[in-house]
């Protein structure tokens, strides 16, 4: 939530800093688990399979301790707090509150199998109670209510299903997803091509297949089925042709001519579908980037890791900006130049490019975002978070605002000097000693 601009309901960007193996990715994994549990716990989780959580592994006793997940979100200008507590076998607690007029409104509270509903939901009280009778121990009530299309809870349920997306370090390894995005409309493809071009990657355009493997596979399968039916009909009519006692011969001959035409047409459609599928296989990558004045196509395997990363990131970035969704990116600076990351952050900061109020949440090591060059917009002080791991291996998340930073502070220098924690505790002399120790031990 914003600390300085009270007119904002949420900050458009949240950057999470921390040392390697400090727990930044675990933070994202926790949010990903929440989204999965809301979407799938009622419809897809095995009724007798318990809860597929991942407790803290460095403390054996953690397996016997419950895990707590809480998120605050704003949907359709209403703030919500949603959370749940689970162990390996079941949901122990679950709650959902809304703040339509900045005062807490209880939508529901759950303790094990006991459901309680707020006094302001009396209009759907009977349906809520009916749904609660269907609840399994290892399923979330929000998951059940969402699957049942309960209007009161759909905004929060749909946020987890449609308005939060996750992007990992393998963003550039899914070319078909990129091709699918490019096929979805000329406007979207045009913006993506422009963002590729202006990123100074030497790209002049994009070449992509108009066909998707899934559509072509379905087309081939359906054409084979139609051809089989047409062929069987021809053989049936041929067996009647010339038989004693058969129906009027001219009717059979006419029907046979029609059936042969249908079979020929079905065969032509099969050949066309098969040819398109084979052409797609021969073409290889569904997406190729064009370079230079001659628009020379390059296969993705010939592109740099940074180019592939930027290419894979753009579809989800543009989708989030269009829909006002939350995009969560792990290690956003992997293979991307800091200036390119800064431009990406700017897309979410600028209301012209982010009119729907999308949010970017990311983990990073890139300290230059804290104090970029002159004339560049840095991260706001309430957009910066840190993760630090203690000696037991557990992680703590805390905001920069805990340190009451001043607007004129050089946040990059202060962070790298350890003023805010969340930096590796490594000493030069330890590295030198480690090298000497290894050398001394050689035969």
mmCIF file of C-alpha atoms in Angstrom, residues 66-302:
data_model
loop_
_atom_site.group_PDB
_atom_site.id
_atom_site.type_symbol
_atom_site.label_atom_id
_atom_site.label_comp_id
_atom_site.label_asym_id
_atom_site.label_seq_id
_atom_site.Cartn_x
_atom_site.Cartn_y
_atom_site.Cartn_z
ATOM 1 C CA UNK A 66 0.780 -24.734 9.944
ATOM 2 C CA UNK A 67 1.507 -22.405 7.010
ATOM 3 C CA UNK A 68 -0.191 -19.004 6.791
ATOM 4 C CA UNK A 69 -0.916 -17.129 3.553
ATOM 5 C CA UNK A 70 -2.379 -13.600 3.461
ATOM 6 C CA UNK A 71 -2.804 -11.085 0.652
ATOM 7 C CA UNK A 72 -4.308 -7.612 0.421
ATOM 8 C CA UNK A 73 -5.700 -6.631 -2.956
ATOM 9 C CA UNK A 74 -7.867 -4.022 -4.628
ATOM 10 C CA UNK A 75 -10.532 -5.208 -7.064
ATOM 11 C CA UNK A 76 -12.971 -2.798 -8.717
ATOM 12 C CA UNK A 77 -11.857 -0.055 -6.295
ATOM 13 C CA UNK A 78 -12.659 -2.179 -3.224
ATOM 14 C CA UNK A 79 -9.884 -3.344 -0.896
ATOM 15 C CA UNK A 80 -9.945 -6.942 0.332
ATOM 16 C CA UNK A 81 -7.933 -8.979 2.810
ATOM 17 C CA UNK A 82 -7.919 -12.709 2.119
ATOM 18 C CA UNK A 83 -5.970 -15.419 3.882
ATOM 19 C CA UNK A 84 -5.878 -19.011 5.027
ATOM 20 C CA UNK A 85 -3.921 -21.326 7.314
ATOM 21 C CA UNK A 86 -3.223 -24.931 6.280
ATOM 22 C CA UNK A 87 -1.274 -27.938 7.435
ATOM 23 C CA UNK A 88 -0.477 -31.119 5.505
ATOM 24 C CA UNK A 89 -3.994 -32.492 5.755
ATOM 25 C CA UNK A 90 -6.546 -29.679 5.769
ATOM 26 C CA UNK A 91 -7.538 -26.014 5.883
ATOM 27 C CA UNK A 92 -7.428 -24.846 9.502
ATOM 28 C CA UNK A 93 -8.624 -21.266 9.025
ATOM 29 C CA UNK A 94 -9.786 -19.058 6.152
ATOM 30 C CA UNK A 95 -11.128 -15.511 6.040
ATOM 31 C CA UNK A 96 -12.176 -12.791 3.626
ATOM 32 C CA UNK A 97 -12.810 -9.159 4.550
ATOM 33 C CA UNK A 98 -13.728 -6.219 2.342
ATOM 34 C CA UNK A 99 -13.412 -2.485 2.976
ATOM 35 C CA UNK A 100 -16.005 -0.845 0.692
ATOM 36 C CA UNK A 101 -16.136 2.340 2.797
ATOM 37 C CA UNK A 102 -12.739 1.984 4.526
ATOM 38 C CA UNK A 103 -14.387 -0.002 7.315
ATOM 39 C CA UNK A 104 -13.896 -3.736 7.650
ATOM 40 C CA UNK A 105 -16.772 -5.859 6.446
ATOM 41 C CA UNK A 106 -16.673 -9.577 7.245
ATOM 42 C CA UNK A 107 -17.626 -11.696 4.257
ATOM 43 C CA UNK A 108 -16.750 -15.012 5.843
ATOM 44 C CA UNK A 109 -14.571 -16.587 8.509
ATOM 45 C CA UNK A 110 -13.773 -20.275 8.803
ATOM 46 C CA UNK A 111 -12.286 -22.447 11.520
ATOM 47 C CA UNK A 112 -11.868 -25.987 10.260
ATOM 48 C CA UNK A 113 -15.396 -26.985 9.139
ATOM 49 C CA UNK A 114 -17.170 -24.176 10.990
ATOM 50 C CA UNK A 115 -18.225 -21.341 8.657
ATOM 51 C CA UNK A 116 -19.400 -17.922 9.857
ATOM 52 C CA UNK A 117 -20.759 -15.228 7.557
ATOM 53 C CA UNK A 118 -20.925 -11.492 8.122
ATOM 54 C CA UNK A 119 -24.153 -9.666 8.908
ATOM 55 C CA UNK A 120 -23.961 -7.706 5.653
ATOM 56 C CA UNK A 121 -24.266 -10.787 3.405
ATOM 57 C CA UNK A 122 -27.811 -11.697 4.457
ATOM 58 C CA UNK A 123 -29.010 -11.498 0.843
ATOM 59 C CA UNK A 124 -27.057 -14.639 -0.039
ATOM 60 C CA UNK A 125 -26.873 -16.186 3.420
ATOM 61 C CA UNK A 126 -28.909 -19.247 2.442
ATOM 62 C CA UNK A 127 -26.741 -20.006 -0.561
ATOM 63 C CA UNK A 128 -23.542 -19.491 1.421
ATOM 64 C CA UNK A 129 -24.741 -21.965 4.018
ATOM 65 C CA UNK A 130 -25.758 -24.454 1.327
ATOM 66 C CA UNK A 131 -22.314 -24.225 -0.253
ATOM 67 C CA UNK A 132 -20.571 -24.678 3.079
ATOM 68 C CA UNK A 133 -22.234 -28.095 3.407
ATOM 69 C CA UNK A 134 -20.313 -29.200 0.292
ATOM 70 C CA UNK A 135 -16.936 -28.090 1.623
ATOM 71 C CA UNK A 136 -14.116 -30.619 1.937
ATOM 72 C CA UNK A 137 -11.463 -30.324 4.664
ATOM 73 C CA UNK A 138 -8.650 -29.738 2.140
ATOM 74 C CA UNK A 139 -10.560 -27.305 -0.102
ATOM 75 C CA UNK A 140 -10.801 -23.542 0.284
ATOM 76 C CA UNK A 141 -14.272 -22.054 0.629
ATOM 77 C CA UNK A 142 -13.305 -19.320 -1.837
ATOM 78 C CA UNK A 143 -12.425 -22.034 -4.365
ATOM 79 C CA UNK A 144 -15.821 -23.698 -3.876
ATOM 80 C CA UNK A 145 -17.695 -20.379 -4.057
ATOM 81 C CA UNK A 146 -15.850 -19.346 -7.200
ATOM 82 C CA UNK A 147 -16.497 -22.667 -8.920
ATOM 83 C CA UNK A 148 -20.168 -22.234 -7.969
ATOM 84 C CA UNK A 149 -20.250 -18.732 -9.516
ATOM 85 C CA UNK A 150 -21.295 -17.030 -6.281
ATOM 86 C CA UNK A 151 -21.450 -13.396 -7.382
ATOM 87 C CA UNK A 152 -20.506 -11.932 -3.995
ATOM 88 C CA UNK A 153 -17.083 -13.623 -3.978
ATOM 89 C CA UNK A 154 -16.359 -13.768 -7.709
ATOM 90 C CA UNK A 155 -14.249 -10.555 -7.836
ATOM 91 C CA UNK A 156 -11.640 -11.997 -5.456
ATOM 92 C CA UNK A 157 -11.827 -15.503 -6.941
ATOM 93 C CA UNK A 158 -11.326 -14.143 -10.468
ATOM 94 C CA UNK A 159 -8.391 -12.012 -9.365
ATOM 95 C CA UNK A 160 -6.491 -15.170 -8.471
ATOM 96 C CA UNK A 161 -7.592 -16.901 -11.666
ATOM 97 C CA UNK A 162 -7.351 -14.118 -14.247
ATOM 98 C CA UNK A 163 -5.623 -11.071 -12.830
ATOM 99 C CA UNK A 164 -2.356 -12.351 -11.418
ATOM 100 C CA UNK A 165 0.258 -14.005 -13.612
ATOM 101 C CA UNK A 166 3.748 -15.294 -12.971
ATOM 102 C CA UNK A 167 6.866 -15.136 -15.094
ATOM 103 C CA UNK A 168 9.986 -17.116 -14.282
ATOM 104 C CA UNK A 169 13.561 -17.028 -15.523
ATOM 105 C CA UNK A 170 12.626 -19.263 -18.484
ATOM 106 C CA UNK A 171 10.395 -16.615 -20.070
ATOM 107 C CA UNK A 172 12.146 -16.885 -23.425
ATOM 108 C CA UNK A 173 11.721 -20.654 -23.700
ATOM 109 C CA UNK A 174 8.069 -20.664 -24.817
ATOM 110 C CA UNK A 175 8.031 -19.414 -28.428
ATOM 111 C CA UNK A 176 4.560 -20.846 -29.127
ATOM 112 C CA UNK A 177 3.110 -18.631 -26.383
ATOM 113 C CA UNK A 178 4.700 -15.641 -28.106
ATOM 114 C CA UNK A 179 3.321 -16.736 -31.486
ATOM 115 C CA UNK A 180 -0.139 -17.194 -29.982
ATOM 116 C CA UNK A 181 -0.009 -13.650 -28.624
ATOM 117 C CA UNK A 182 1.047 -12.277 -32.009
ATOM 118 C CA UNK A 183 -1.821 -14.135 -33.709
ATOM 119 C CA UNK A 184 -4.351 -12.678 -31.259
ATOM 120 C CA UNK A 185 -4.682 -9.324 -33.012
ATOM 121 C CA UNK A 186 -2.873 -6.800 -35.198
ATOM 122 C CA UNK A 187 -2.868 -4.109 -32.519
ATOM 123 C CA UNK A 188 -1.171 -6.313 -29.956
ATOM 124 C CA UNK A 189 1.322 -7.628 -32.484
ATOM 125 C CA UNK A 190 2.130 -4.086 -33.609
ATOM 126 C CA UNK A 191 2.915 -2.883 -30.092
ATOM 127 C CA UNK A 192 5.054 -5.929 -29.413
ATOM 128 C CA UNK A 193 7.049 -5.477 -32.614
ATOM 129 C CA UNK A 194 7.627 -1.816 -31.753
ATOM 130 C CA UNK A 195 8.833 -2.674 -28.240
ATOM 131 C CA UNK A 196 11.229 -5.215 -29.731
ATOM 132 C CA UNK A 197 12.473 -2.676 -32.258
ATOM 133 C CA UNK A 198 13.039 0.223 -29.827
ATOM 134 C CA UNK A 199 14.879 -2.005 -27.326
ATOM 135 C CA UNK A 200 18.062 -1.561 -29.392
ATOM 136 C CA UNK A 201 18.405 -5.285 -30.024
ATOM 137 C CA UNK A 202 18.926 -4.873 -33.759
ATOM 138 C CA UNK A 203 15.441 -6.206 -34.523
ATOM 139 C CA UNK A 204 13.523 -4.816 -37.497
ATOM 140 C CA UNK A 205 10.439 -7.042 -37.320
ATOM 141 C CA UNK A 206 8.914 -10.385 -36.411
ATOM 142 C CA UNK A 207 7.960 -13.348 -38.566
ATOM 143 C CA UNK A 208 5.487 -15.806 -37.090
ATOM 144 C CA UNK A 209 3.260 -18.662 -38.185
ATOM 145 C CA UNK A 210 -0.442 -17.995 -38.691
ATOM 146 C CA UNK A 211 -1.168 -21.563 -37.583
ATOM 147 C CA UNK A 212 -0.857 -23.019 -34.121
ATOM 148 C CA UNK A 213 0.194 -26.666 -33.652
ATOM 149 C CA UNK A 214 -2.921 -27.377 -31.589
ATOM 150 C CA UNK A 215 -5.297 -26.009 -34.243
ATOM 151 C CA UNK A 216 -3.535 -27.876 -37.038
ATOM 152 C CA UNK A 217 -3.508 -31.110 -35.054
ATOM 153 C CA UNK A 218 -7.263 -30.786 -34.502
ATOM 154 C CA UNK A 219 -7.792 -29.972 -38.187
ATOM 155 C CA UNK A 220 -5.872 -33.070 -39.308
ATOM 156 C CA UNK A 221 -7.717 -35.283 -36.833
ATOM 157 C CA UNK A 222 -11.130 -33.971 -37.927
ATOM 158 C CA UNK A 223 -10.294 -34.279 -41.637
ATOM 159 C CA UNK A 224 -9.231 -37.902 -41.128
ATOM 160 C CA UNK A 225 -12.548 -38.627 -39.392
ATOM 161 C CA UNK A 226 -14.561 -36.967 -42.185
ATOM 162 C CA UNK A 227 -12.607 -38.876 -44.825
ATOM 163 C CA UNK A 228 -13.254 -42.183 -43.047
ATOM 164 C CA UNK A 229 -17.019 -41.517 -42.941
ATOM 165 C CA UNK A 230 -17.095 -40.479 -46.612
ATOM 166 C CA UNK A 231 -15.084 -43.539 -47.664
ATOM 167 C CA UNK A 232 -17.380 -45.887 -45.733
ATOM 168 C CA UNK A 233 -20.414 -44.330 -47.447
ATOM 169 C CA UNK A 234 -18.857 -44.844 -50.892
ATOM 170 C CA UNK A 235 -18.110 -48.498 -50.132
ATOM 171 C CA UNK A 236 -21.670 -49.035 -48.898
ATOM 172 C CA UNK A 237 -23.163 -47.614 -52.112
ATOM 173 C CA UNK A 238 -20.708 -49.558 -54.262
ATOM 174 C CA UNK A 239 -21.903 -52.760 -52.598
ATOM 175 C CA UNK A 240 -25.494 -51.922 -53.643
ATOM 176 C CA UNK A 241 -24.616 -51.005 -57.217
ATOM 177 C CA UNK A 242 -25.596 -53.816 -59.610
ATOM 178 C CA UNK A 243 -27.097 -56.126 -56.965
ATOM 179 C CA UNK A 244 -30.256 -57.956 -57.888
ATOM 180 C CA UNK A 245 -33.182 -56.581 -55.960
ATOM 181 C CA UNK A 246 -31.288 -53.405 -55.096
ATOM 182 C CA UNK A 247 -33.110 -50.070 -55.023
ATOM 183 C CA UNK A 248 -33.629 -48.161 -58.241
ATOM 184 C CA UNK A 249 -30.300 -48.347 -60.032
ATOM 185 C CA UNK A 250 -30.331 -44.722 -61.132
ATOM 186 C CA UNK A 251 -30.847 -43.571 -57.536
ATOM 187 C CA UNK A 252 -27.910 -45.685 -56.391
ATOM 188 C CA UNK A 253 -25.706 -44.380 -59.181
ATOM 189 C CA UNK A 254 -26.671 -40.786 -58.406
ATOM 190 C CA UNK A 255 -26.007 -41.268 -54.697
ATOM 191 C CA UNK A 256 -22.677 -42.909 -55.505
ATOM 192 C CA UNK A 257 -21.606 -39.953 -57.660
ATOM 193 C CA UNK A 258 -22.492 -37.569 -54.809
ATOM 194 C CA UNK A 259 -20.656 -39.753 -52.279
ATOM 195 C CA UNK A 260 -17.550 -39.849 -54.470
ATOM 196 C CA UNK A 261 -17.578 -36.052 -54.681
ATOM 197 C CA UNK A 262 -17.895 -35.799 -50.894
ATOM 198 C CA UNK A 263 -15.006 -38.254 -50.463
ATOM 199 C CA UNK A 264 -12.831 -36.345 -52.937
ATOM 200 C CA UNK A 265 -13.580 -33.090 -51.113
ATOM 201 C CA UNK A 266 -12.792 -34.711 -47.753
ATOM 202 C CA UNK A 267 -9.533 -36.065 -49.156
ATOM 203 C CA UNK A 268 -8.543 -32.621 -50.465
ATOM 204 C CA UNK A 269 -9.204 -31.064 -47.042
ATOM 205 C CA UNK A 270 -7.153 -33.819 -45.413
ATOM 206 C CA UNK A 271 -4.240 -33.231 -47.807
ATOM 207 C CA UNK A 272 -4.392 -29.469 -47.165
ATOM 208 C CA UNK A 273 -4.462 -29.898 -43.377
ATOM 209 C CA UNK A 274 -1.636 -32.446 -43.486
ATOM 210 C CA UNK A 275 0.463 -30.201 -45.741
ATOM 211 C CA UNK A 276 0.030 -27.195 -43.432
ATOM 212 C CA UNK A 277 0.991 -29.303 -40.421
ATOM 213 C CA UNK A 278 4.092 -30.650 -42.175
ATOM 214 C CA UNK A 279 5.040 -27.136 -43.325
ATOM 215 C CA UNK A 280 4.826 -25.899 -39.743
ATOM 216 C CA UNK A 281 7.143 -28.703 -38.616
ATOM 217 C CA UNK A 282 9.632 -27.914 -41.408
ATOM 218 C CA UNK A 283 9.546 -24.222 -40.552
ATOM 219 C CA UNK A 284 10.793 -24.932 -37.038
ATOM 220 C CA UNK A 285 10.426 -22.011 -34.639
ATOM 221 C CA UNK A 286 6.913 -20.516 -34.684
ATOM 222 C CA UNK A 287 8.596 -17.124 -34.216
ATOM 223 C CA UNK A 288 11.653 -15.675 -35.950
ATOM 224 C CA UNK A 289 13.090 -12.209 -35.431
ATOM 225 C CA UNK A 290 14.063 -10.134 -38.448
ATOM 226 C CA UNK A 291 17.336 -8.211 -38.458
ATOM 227 C CA UNK A 292 18.884 -5.495 -40.579
ATOM 228 C CA UNK A 293 17.682 -3.635 -43.637
ATOM 229 C CA UNK A 294 17.190 -6.938 -45.458
ATOM 230 C CA UNK A 295 14.921 -8.293 -42.693
ATOM 231 C CA UNK A 296 17.037 -11.421 -42.349
ATOM 232 C CA UNK A 297 15.152 -13.990 -40.197
ATOM 233 C CA UNK A 298 17.017 -15.411 -37.201
ATOM 234 C CA UNK A 299 15.926 -18.558 -35.365
ATOM 235 C CA UNK A 300 15.461 -18.012 -31.638
ATOM 236 C CA UNK A 301 18.379 -20.317 -30.880
ATOM 237 C CA UNK A 302 20.589 -17.809 -32.702
#
